[in-house]
CSV table of N, CA and C in Angstrom, one decimal:
chain,number,residue,atom,x,y,z
A,351,UNK,N,-4.4,-31.4,-8.5
A,351,UNK,CA,-4.0,-30.4,-7.6
A,351,UNK,C,-3.4,-29.2,-8.5
A,352,UNK,N,-3.8,-28.0,-8.1
A,352,UNK,CA,-3.4,-26.8,-8.8
A,352,UNK,C,-2.4,-26.0,-8.0
A,353,UNK,N,-1.7,-25.2,-8.7
A,353,UNK,CA,-0.7,-24.3,-8.2
A,353,UNK,C,-1.0,-22.9,-8.4
A,354,UNK,N,-0.7,-22.1,-7.3
A,354,UNK,CA,-1.0,-20.5,-7.4
A,354,UNK,C,0.1,-19.9,-8.2
A,355,UNK,N,-0.2,-19.0,-9.1
A,355,UNK,CA,0.7,-18.5,-9.9
A,355,UNK,C,0.8,-16.8,-9.4
A,356,UNK,N,1.9,-16.3,-9.0
A,356,UNK,CA,1.8,-14.8,-8.7
A,356,UNK,C,2.1,-14.0,-9.9
A,357,UNK,N,1.2,-13.0,-10.1
A,357,UNK,CA,1.3,-12.1,-11.2
A,357,UNK,C,2.1,-10.9,-11.0
A,358,UNK,N,2.3,-10.5,-9.6
A,358,UNK,CA,3.0,-9.3,-9.3
A,358,UNK,C,4.4,-9.6,-9.4
A,359,UNK,N,5.2,-8.6,-9.7
A,359,UNK,CA,6.7,-8.7,-9.7
A,359,UNK,C,7.1,-8.9,-8.3
A,360,UNK,N,8.3,-9.7,-8.1
A,360,UNK,CA,8.8,-9.8,-6.7
A,360,UNK,C,9.2,-8.5,-6.1
A,361,UNK,N,9.0,-8.3,-4.9
A,361,UNK,CA,9.2,-7.0,-4.2
A,361,UNK,C,8.2,-5.9,-4.4
A,362,UNK,N,7.1,-6.2,-5.2
A,362,UNK,CA,6.2,-5.1,-5.5
A,362,UNK,C,5.2,-5.0,-4.2
A,363,UNK,N,5.0,-3.8,-4.0
A,363,UNK,CA,3.9,-3.5,-2.9
A,363,UNK,C,2.7,-2.8,-3.5
A,364,UNK,N,1.7,-2.7,-2.5
A,364,UNK,CA,0.5,-2.1,-3.1
A,364,UNK,C,0.6,-0.5,-3.6
A,365,UNK,N,1.6,0.2,-2.8
A,365,UNK,CA,1.9,1.5,-3.2
A,365,UNK,C,2.5,1.6,-4.7
A,366,UNK,N,3.1,0.6,-5.2
A,366,UNK,CA,3.6,0.5,-6.5
A,366,UNK,C,2.6,0.6,-7.7
A,367,UNK,N,1.4,0.3,-7.3
A,367,UNK,CA,0.2,0.3,-8.3
A,367,UNK,C,-0.3,1.7,-8.4
A,368,UNK,N,0.1,2.7,-7.7
A,368,UNK,CA,-0.4,4.1,-7.8
A,368,UNK,C,0.7,4.8,-8.4
A,369,UNK,N,0.4,5.8,-9.3
A,369,UNK,CA,1.4,6.7,-10.0
A,369,UNK,C,2.3,7.5,-9.0
A,370,UNK,N,3.6,7.5,-9.2
A,370,UNK,CA,4.3,8.4,-8.3
A,370,UNK,C,4.0,9.8,-8.2
A,371,UNK,N,3.7,10.4,-7.0
A,371,UNK,CA,3.4,11.8,-7.0
A,371,UNK,C,3.4,12.2,-5.5
A,372,UNK,N,3.3,13.5,-5.3
A,372,UNK,CA,3.3,13.9,-3.9
A,372,UNK,C,1.9,13.5,-3.3
A,373,UNK,N,0.9,13.4,-4.1
A,373,UNK,CA,-0.4,13.0,-3.6
A,373,UNK,C,-0.4,11.6,-3.1
A,374,UNK,N,0.4,10.7,-3.7
A,374,UNK,CA,0.5,9.2,-3.4
A,374,UNK,C,1.2,9.3,-2.0
A,375,UNK,N,2.4,10.0,-2.0
A,375,UNK,CA,3.1,10.1,-0.7
A,375,UNK,C,2.3,10.6,0.4
A,376,UNK,N,1.6,11.6,0.2
A,376,UNK,CA,0.7,12.2,1.3
A,376,UNK,C,-0.4,11.2,1.8
A,377,UNK,N,-0.9,10.4,0.7
A,377,UNK,CA,-2.1,9.6,1.1
A,377,UNK,C,-1.4,8.4,2.0
A,378,UNK,N,-0.2,8.0,1.6
A,378,UNK,CA,0.4,6.9,2.3
A,378,UNK,C,0.9,7.2,3.7
A,379,UNK,N,1.5,8.5,3.9
A,379,UNK,CA,1.7,8.9,5.3
A,379,UNK,C,0.5,9.1,6.1
A,380,UNK,N,-0.7,9.7,5.5
A,380,UNK,CA,-1.9,9.9,6.3
A,380,UNK,C,-2.5,8.6,6.6
A,381,UNK,N,-2.3,7.6,5.7
A,381,UNK,CA,-3.0,6.4,6.0
A,381,UNK,C,-2.1,5.5,7.1
A,382,UNK,N,-0.8,5.7,7.1
A,382,UNK,CA,-0.1,5.0,8.0
A,382,UNK,C,-0.1,5.6,9.4
A,383,UNK,N,-0.5,7.0,9.4
A,383,UNK,CA,-0.8,7.6,10.7
A,383,UNK,C,-2.1,7.3,11.3
A,384,UNK,N,-3.1,7.1,10.4
A,384,UNK,CA,-4.5,6.9,10.8
A,384,UNK,C,-4.8,5.4,11.3
A,385,UNK,N,-4.0,4.4,10.7
A,385,UNK,CA,-4.2,3.1,11.2
A,385,UNK,C,-4.1,2.8,12.5
A,386,UNK,N,-2.9,3.2,13.2
A,386,UNK,CA,-2.7,2.9,14.6
A,386,UNK,C,-3.8,3.8,15.6
A,387,UNK,N,-4.2,5.0,15.0
A,387,UNK,CA,-5.1,5.7,15.6
A,387,UNK,C,-6.5,5.0,15.8
A,388,UNK,N,-6.8,4.5,14.6
A,388,UNK,CA,-8.1,3.7,14.5
A,388,UNK,C,-8.0,2.5,15.3
A,389,UNK,N,-7.0,1.7,15.3
A,389,UNK,CA,-6.8,0.5,16.0
A,389,UNK,C,-6.8,0.7,17.5
A,390,UNK,N,-6.3,1.9,17.9
A,390,UNK,CA,-6.3,2.2,19.4
A,390,UNK,C,-7.8,2.3,20.0
A,391,UNK,N,-8.6,2.7,19.1
A,391,UNK,CA,-10.0,3.0,19.6
A,391,UNK,C,-10.8,1.7,19.8
A,392,UNK,N,-10.2,0.6,19.2
A,392,UNK,CA,-10.8,-0.8,19.4
A,392,UNK,C,-10.6,-1.3,20.9
Protein backbone atom coordinates (compact mmCIF):
# COMPACT_ATOMS: atom_id res chain seq x y z
CA UNK A 1 0.00 0.00 0.00
CA UNK A 2 1.29 3.48 -0.83
CA UNK A 3 0.63 6.78 0.85
CA UNK A 4 0.04 10.12 -0.81
CA UNK A 5 2.46 12.93 -0.07
CA UNK A 6 1.30 16.54 -0.26
CA UNK A 7 3.95 18.78 -1.80
CA UNK A 8 2.11 22.07 -1.21
CA UNK A 9 2.47 24.02 2.00
CA UNK A 10 -0.48 23.80 4.40
CA UNK A 11 -2.94 26.60 3.74
CA UNK A 12 -1.63 27.28 0.23
CA UNK A 13 -4.25 27.95 -2.43
CA UNK A 14 -4.06 28.12 -6.22
CA UNK A 15 -3.80 31.93 -6.15
CA UNK A 16 -0.55 31.61 -4.18
CA UNK A 17 1.10 30.12 -7.27
CA UNK A 18 0.67 33.39 -9.18
CA UNK A 19 2.91 36.37 -8.46
CA UNK A 20 1.22 39.04 -6.35
CA UNK A 21 0.05 41.92 -8.50
CA UNK A 22 -2.99 43.90 -9.45
CA UNK A 23 -3.36 41.71 -12.54
CA UNK A 24 -3.68 38.62 -10.33
CA UNK A 25 -6.21 40.35 -8.11
CA UNK A 26 -8.23 41.47 -11.13
CA UNK A 27 -8.15 37.97 -12.65
CA UNK A 28 -9.34 36.43 -9.38
CA UNK A 29 -12.21 38.91 -9.04
CA UNK A 30 -13.32 38.46 -12.65
CA UNK A 31 -13.08 34.69 -12.40
CA UNK A 32 -15.07 34.68 -9.18
CA UNK A 33 -17.75 36.83 -10.79
CA UNK A 34 -17.88 34.78 -14.00
CA UNK A 35 -18.22 31.35 -12.40
CA UNK A 36 -21.74 31.87 -10.96
CA UNK A 37 -22.81 33.57 -14.18
CA UNK A 38 -21.71 30.60 -16.25
CA UNK A 39 -23.20 28.10 -13.81
CA UNK A 40 -26.55 29.94 -13.96
CA UNK A 41 -26.74 29.25 -17.67
CA UNK A 42 -26.75 25.50 -17.12
